Amino acid sequence: GVPGPAGTVDVVHFEESGRVFDVVAQREGLLAISTTLDPGWHAWLDGRPVEILAADLAYFAVRVPAGSHRVILTYEVKYWSLWVGMLVVGILLTVALGHGKR
């Protein structure tokens, strides 16, 4: 594509678990997100799910067509129950091994 800015972006909402952007694009472009690419991120463009693209090795982007659009990003931790289970097992093992040394 053509180098340089393709439009404007207003940040409507920004927190760790989600972001909302209003984009006005003069031509098709990419909304680049300076957040680490992780499988827990999901993107919607005007209420429809869209693909998240890798950008600059660690970050990600969303393709935005010309016009006015709302981009919503949400983050969902997928394996939290596995992590909690591993933590509990680790604590139990630590306690059991500590009592065995007495």
Coordinates of N, CA and C in Angstrom, one line a residue:
G1 N 0.8 -1.2 0.0 CA 0.0 0.0 0.0 C 0.8 1.2 0.0
V2 N 0.2 2.4 0.1 CA 0.8 3.7 0.1 C 1.3 3.9 1.5
P3 N 2.6 4.3 1.7 CA 3.2 4.5 3.0 C 2.5 5.8 3.7
G4 N 2.6 5.8 5.0 CA 2.1 6.9 5.7 C 0.7 6.7 6.3
P5 N 0.2 7.6 7.1 CA -1.1 7.5 7.8 C -2.2 7.4 6.7
A6 N -3.2 6.5 7.0 CA -4.3 6.3 6.1 C -5.6 6.9 6.7
G7 N -5.5 7.5 7.9 CA -6.7 8.1 8.5 C -6.4 8.5 10.0
T8 N -7.5 8.5 10.8 CA -7.3 8.9 12.2 C -7.9 7.8 13.1
V9 N -7.5 7.8 14.3 CA -7.9 6.8 15.3 C -8.2 7.6 16.6
D10 N -9.4 7.3 17.1 CA -9.7 7.9 18.5 C -9.8 6.7 19.4
V11 N -9.2 6.8 20.6 CA -9.3 5.7 21.6 C -10.5 6.0 22.4
V12 N -11.5 5.1 22.4 CA -12.7 5.2 23.1 C -12.6 4.6 24.5
H13 N -11.9 3.5 24.5 CA -11.8 2.7 25.8 C -10.5 2.0 25.7
F14 N -9.7 1.9 26.8 CA -8.4 1.2 26.8 C -8.2 0.7 28.2
E15 N -8.1 -0.6 28.3 CA -7.7 -1.3 29.5 C -7.0 -2.7 29.2
E16 N -6.5 -3.4 30.1 CA -5.8 -4.6 29.9 C -6.6 -5.6 29.1
S17 N -7.9 -5.7 29.5 CA -8.8 -6.8 28.9 C -9.5 -6.4 27.7
G18 N -9.4 -5.1 27.3 CA -10.1 -4.7 26.1 C -9.8 -3.3 25.6
R19 N -10.0 -3.1 24.4 CA -9.8 -1.7 23.8 C -10.9 -1.5 22.8
V20 N -11.3 -0.2 22.6 CA -12.2 0.2 21.6 C -11.7 1.4 20.9
F21 N -11.7 1.4 19.6 CA -11.1 2.4 18.7 C -12.2 2.9 17.7
D22 N -12.3 4.2 17.5 CA -13.1 4.7 16.3 C -12.1 5.1 15.3
V23 N -12.2 4.5 14.1 CA -11.3 4.7 13.0 C -12.0 5.4 11.8
V24 N -11.3 6.4 11.3 CA -11.8 7.0 10.0 C -10.6 6.9 9.0
A25 N -10.8 6.0 8.1 CA -9.8 5.7 7.1 C -10.1 6.2 5.7
Q26 N -9.1 7.0 5.2 CA -9.3 7.5 3.8 C -9.2 6.4 2.8
R27 N -8.4 5.4 3.1 CA -8.2 4.2 2.2 C -8.0 3.0 3.1
E28 N -8.0 1.8 2.5 CA -7.7 0.6 3.3 C -6.4 0.7 4.0
G29 N -6.3 0.2 5.2 CA -5.0 0.3 6.0 C -5.1 -0.7 7.1
L30 N -4.1 -0.6 8.0 CA -4.0 -1.4 9.1 C -4.0 -0.6 10.4
L31 N -4.8 -1.0 11.4 CA -4.7 -0.5 12.7 C -3.7 -1.3 13.5
A32 N -2.5 -0.7 13.7 CA -1.4 -1.4 14.4 C -1.6 -1.2 15.9
I33 N -1.5 -2.3 16.6 CA -1.7 -2.3 18.1 C -0.4 -2.6 18.7
S34 N 0.1 -1.7 19.6 CA 1.4 -2.0 20.2 C 1.3 -2.8 21.5
T35 N 0.7 -3.9 21.4 CA 0.5 -4.9 22.5 C 1.0 -6.2 22.0
T36 N 1.5 -7.0 22.8 CA 2.1 -8.3 22.4 C 1.0 -9.2 21.9
L37 N 1.3 -9.8 20.7 CA 0.4 -10.7 20.1 C 0.3 -12.0 20.9
D38 N -1.0 -12.3 21.2 CA -1.2 -13.5 22.1 C -2.5 -14.1 21.6
P39 N -2.7 -15.4 21.6 CA -3.9 -16.1 21.1 C -5.1 -15.7 21.9
G40 N -5.0 -15.1 23.0 CA -6.2 -14.6 23.8 C -6.9 -13.4 23.2
W41 N -6.2 -12.7 22.3 CA -6.8 -11.5 21.7 C -7.8 -11.8 20.6
H42 N -8.9 -11.1 20.6 CA -10.0 -11.3 19.6 C -10.3 -9.9 19.1
A43 N -10.7 -9.8 17.8 CA -11.0 -8.5 17.2 C -12.3 -8.5 16.5
W44 N -13.0 -7.3 16.5 CA -14.3 -7.1 15.8 C -14.2 -5.8 15.1
L45 N -14.7 -5.8 13.9 CA -14.8 -4.6 13.1 C -16.3 -4.3 12.8
D46 N -16.8 -3.3 13.4 CA -18.3 -3.0 13.2 C -19.1 -4.1 13.6
G47 N -18.7 -4.8 14.7 CA -19.5 -5.9 15.2 C -19.3 -7.3 14.6
R48 N -18.4 -7.4 13.6 CA -18.1 -8.7 13.0 C -16.7 -9.1 13.3
P49 N -16.5 -10.4 13.7 CA -15.2 -10.8 14.0 C -14.3 -10.7 12.8
V50 N -13.0 -10.2 13.0 CA -12.0 -10.1 12.0 C -10.7 -10.7 12.4
E51 N -9.9 -11.0 11.4 CA -8.6 -11.7 11.7 C -7.6 -10.7 12.3
I52 N -6.8 -11.2 13.2 CA -5.7 -10.5 13.8 C -4.5 -10.9 13.1
L53 N -3.7 -9.9 12.6 CA -2.5 -10.1 11.8 C -1.3 -9.8 12.7
A54 N -0.2 -10.6 12.5 CA 1.0 -10.3 13.2 C 1.7 -9.1 12.6
A55 N 2.3 -8.2 13.4 CA 2.9 -7.0 13.0 C 4.2 -6.8 13.8
D56 N 5.3 -6.5 13.1 CA 6.6 -6.2 13.8 C 7.0 -7.3 14.7
L57 N 6.8 -8.6 14.4 CA 7.2 -9.8 15.1 C 6.5 -10.0 16.4
A58 N 6.3 -9.0 17.2 CA 5.6 -9.3 18.5 C 4.3 -8.6 18.7
Y59 N 3.9 -7.7 17.8 CA 2.7 -6.9 18.0 C 1.7 -7.4 17.0
F60 N 0.5 -6.8 16.9 CA -0.5 -7.2 16.0 C -1.3 -6.0 15.3
A61 N -2.0 -6.3 14.3 CA -2.8 -5.3 13.5 C -4.1 -5.9 13.1
V62 N -5.0 -5.0 12.7 CA -6.3 -5.4 12.2 C -6.5 -4.6 10.9
R63 N -6.9 -5.3 9.8 CA -7.1 -4.6 8.6 C -8.4 -3.8 8.6
V64 N -8.4 -2.5 8.2 CA -9.5 -1.6 8.2 C -9.8 -1.1 6.8
P65 N -11.0 -1.3 6.3 CA -11.3 -0.7 5.0 C -11.5 0.8 5.1
A66 N -11.6 1.5 3.9 CA -11.9 2.9 3.9 C -13.2 3.2 4.5
G67 N -13.4 4.3 5.2 CA -14.6 4.7 5.8 C -14.5 4.8 7.3
S68 N -15.6 5.0 8.0 CA -15.7 5.1 9.5 C -16.0 3.8 10.1
H69 N -15.3 3.3 11.1 CA -15.4 2.0 11.7 C -15.1 2.0 13.2
R70 N -15.7 1.1 13.9 CA -15.4 0.8 15.3 C -14.7 -0.5 15.3
V71 N -13.5 -0.5 16.0 CA -12.7 -1.7 16.2 C -12.7 -2.0 17.7
I72 N -13.1 -3.2 18.0 CA -13.1 -3.7 19.4 C -12.2 -4.8 19.6
L73 N -11.3 -4.7 20.5 CA -10.4 -5.8 20.9 C -10.7 -6.3 22.3
T74 N -10.8 -7.6 22.5 CA -11.0 -8.2 23.8 C -9.9 -9.2 24.0
Y75 N -9.6 -9.4 25.3 CA -8.6 -10.4 25.7 C -9.2 -11.4 26.6
E76 N -9.1 -12.6 26.3 CA -9.6 -13.7 27.0 C -8.5 -14.7 27.4
V77 N -8.3 -14.9 28.7 CA -7.3 -15.9 29.2 C -8.0 -17.3 29.0
K78 N -7.4 -18.1 28.1 CA -8.0 -19.4 27.8 C -7.6 -20.5 28.8
Y79 N -6.5 -20.5 29.4 CA -6.1 -21.6 30.1 C -5.9 -21.3 31.6
W80 N -6.7 -20.4 32.1 CA -6.6 -20.0 33.5 C -6.8 -21.1 34.5
S81 N -7.8 -22.0 34.1 CA -8.1 -23.1 35.0 C -6.9 -24.1 35.1
L82 N -6.2 -24.3 34.0 CA -5.1 -25.1 34.0 C -4.0 -24.5 34.9
W83 N -3.8 -23.2 34.8 CA -2.8 -22.5 35.6 C -3.1 -22.6 37.0
V84 N -4.3 -22.4 37.4 CA -4.7 -22.5 38.8 C -4.5 -23.9 39.3
G85 N -4.9 -24.9 38.5 CA -4.7 -26.3 38.9 C -3.2 -26.6 39.1
M86 N -2.4 -26.2 38.2 CA -0.9 -26.4 38.4 C -0.4 -25.7 39.6
L87 N -0.9 -24.5 39.9 CA -0.5 -23.8 41.1 C -0.9 -24.6 42.4
V88 N -2.1 -25.1 42.4 CA -2.6 -25.9 43.6 C -1.8 -27.1 43.8
V89 N -1.5 -27.8 42.7 CA -0.7 -29.1 42.7 C 0.7 -28.7 43.3
G90 N 1.3 -27.6 42.8 CA 2.6 -27.2 43.3 C 2.6 -26.9 44.7
I91 N 1.6 -26.2 45.2 CA 1.5 -25.9 46.7 C 1.4 -27.2 47.5
L92 N 0.5 -28.1 47.0 CA 0.3 -29.3 47.7 C 1.6 -30.2 47.8
L93 N 2.3 -30.2 46.7 CA 3.6 -30.9 46.6 C 4.6 -30.3 47.6
T94 N 4.6 -29.0 47.6 CA 5.6 -28.3 48.5 C 5.2 -28.6 50.0
V95 N 4.0 -28.5 50.3 CA 3.6 -28.8 51.7 C 3.9 -30.3 52.0
A96 N 3.6 -31.2 51.1 CA 3.8 -32.6 51.4 C 5.3 -32.9 51.5
L97 N 6.1 -32.3 50.7 CA 7.6 -32.5 50.8 C 8.1 -31.9 52.0
G98 N 7.6 -30.7 52.4 CA 8.0 -30.1 53.7 C 7.7 -30.9 54.9
H99 N 6.5 -31.6 54.9 CA 6.2 -32.4 56.1 C 7.0 -33.7 56.1
G100 N 7.4 -34.2 54.9 CA 8.2 -35.4 54.9 C 9.6 -35.3 55.4
K101 N 10.1 -34.1 55.5 CA 11.5 -33.8 56.0 C 11.5 -33.7 57.5
R102 N 10.4 -33.7 58.2 CA 10.4 -33.6 59.6 C 10.8 -34.9 60.3

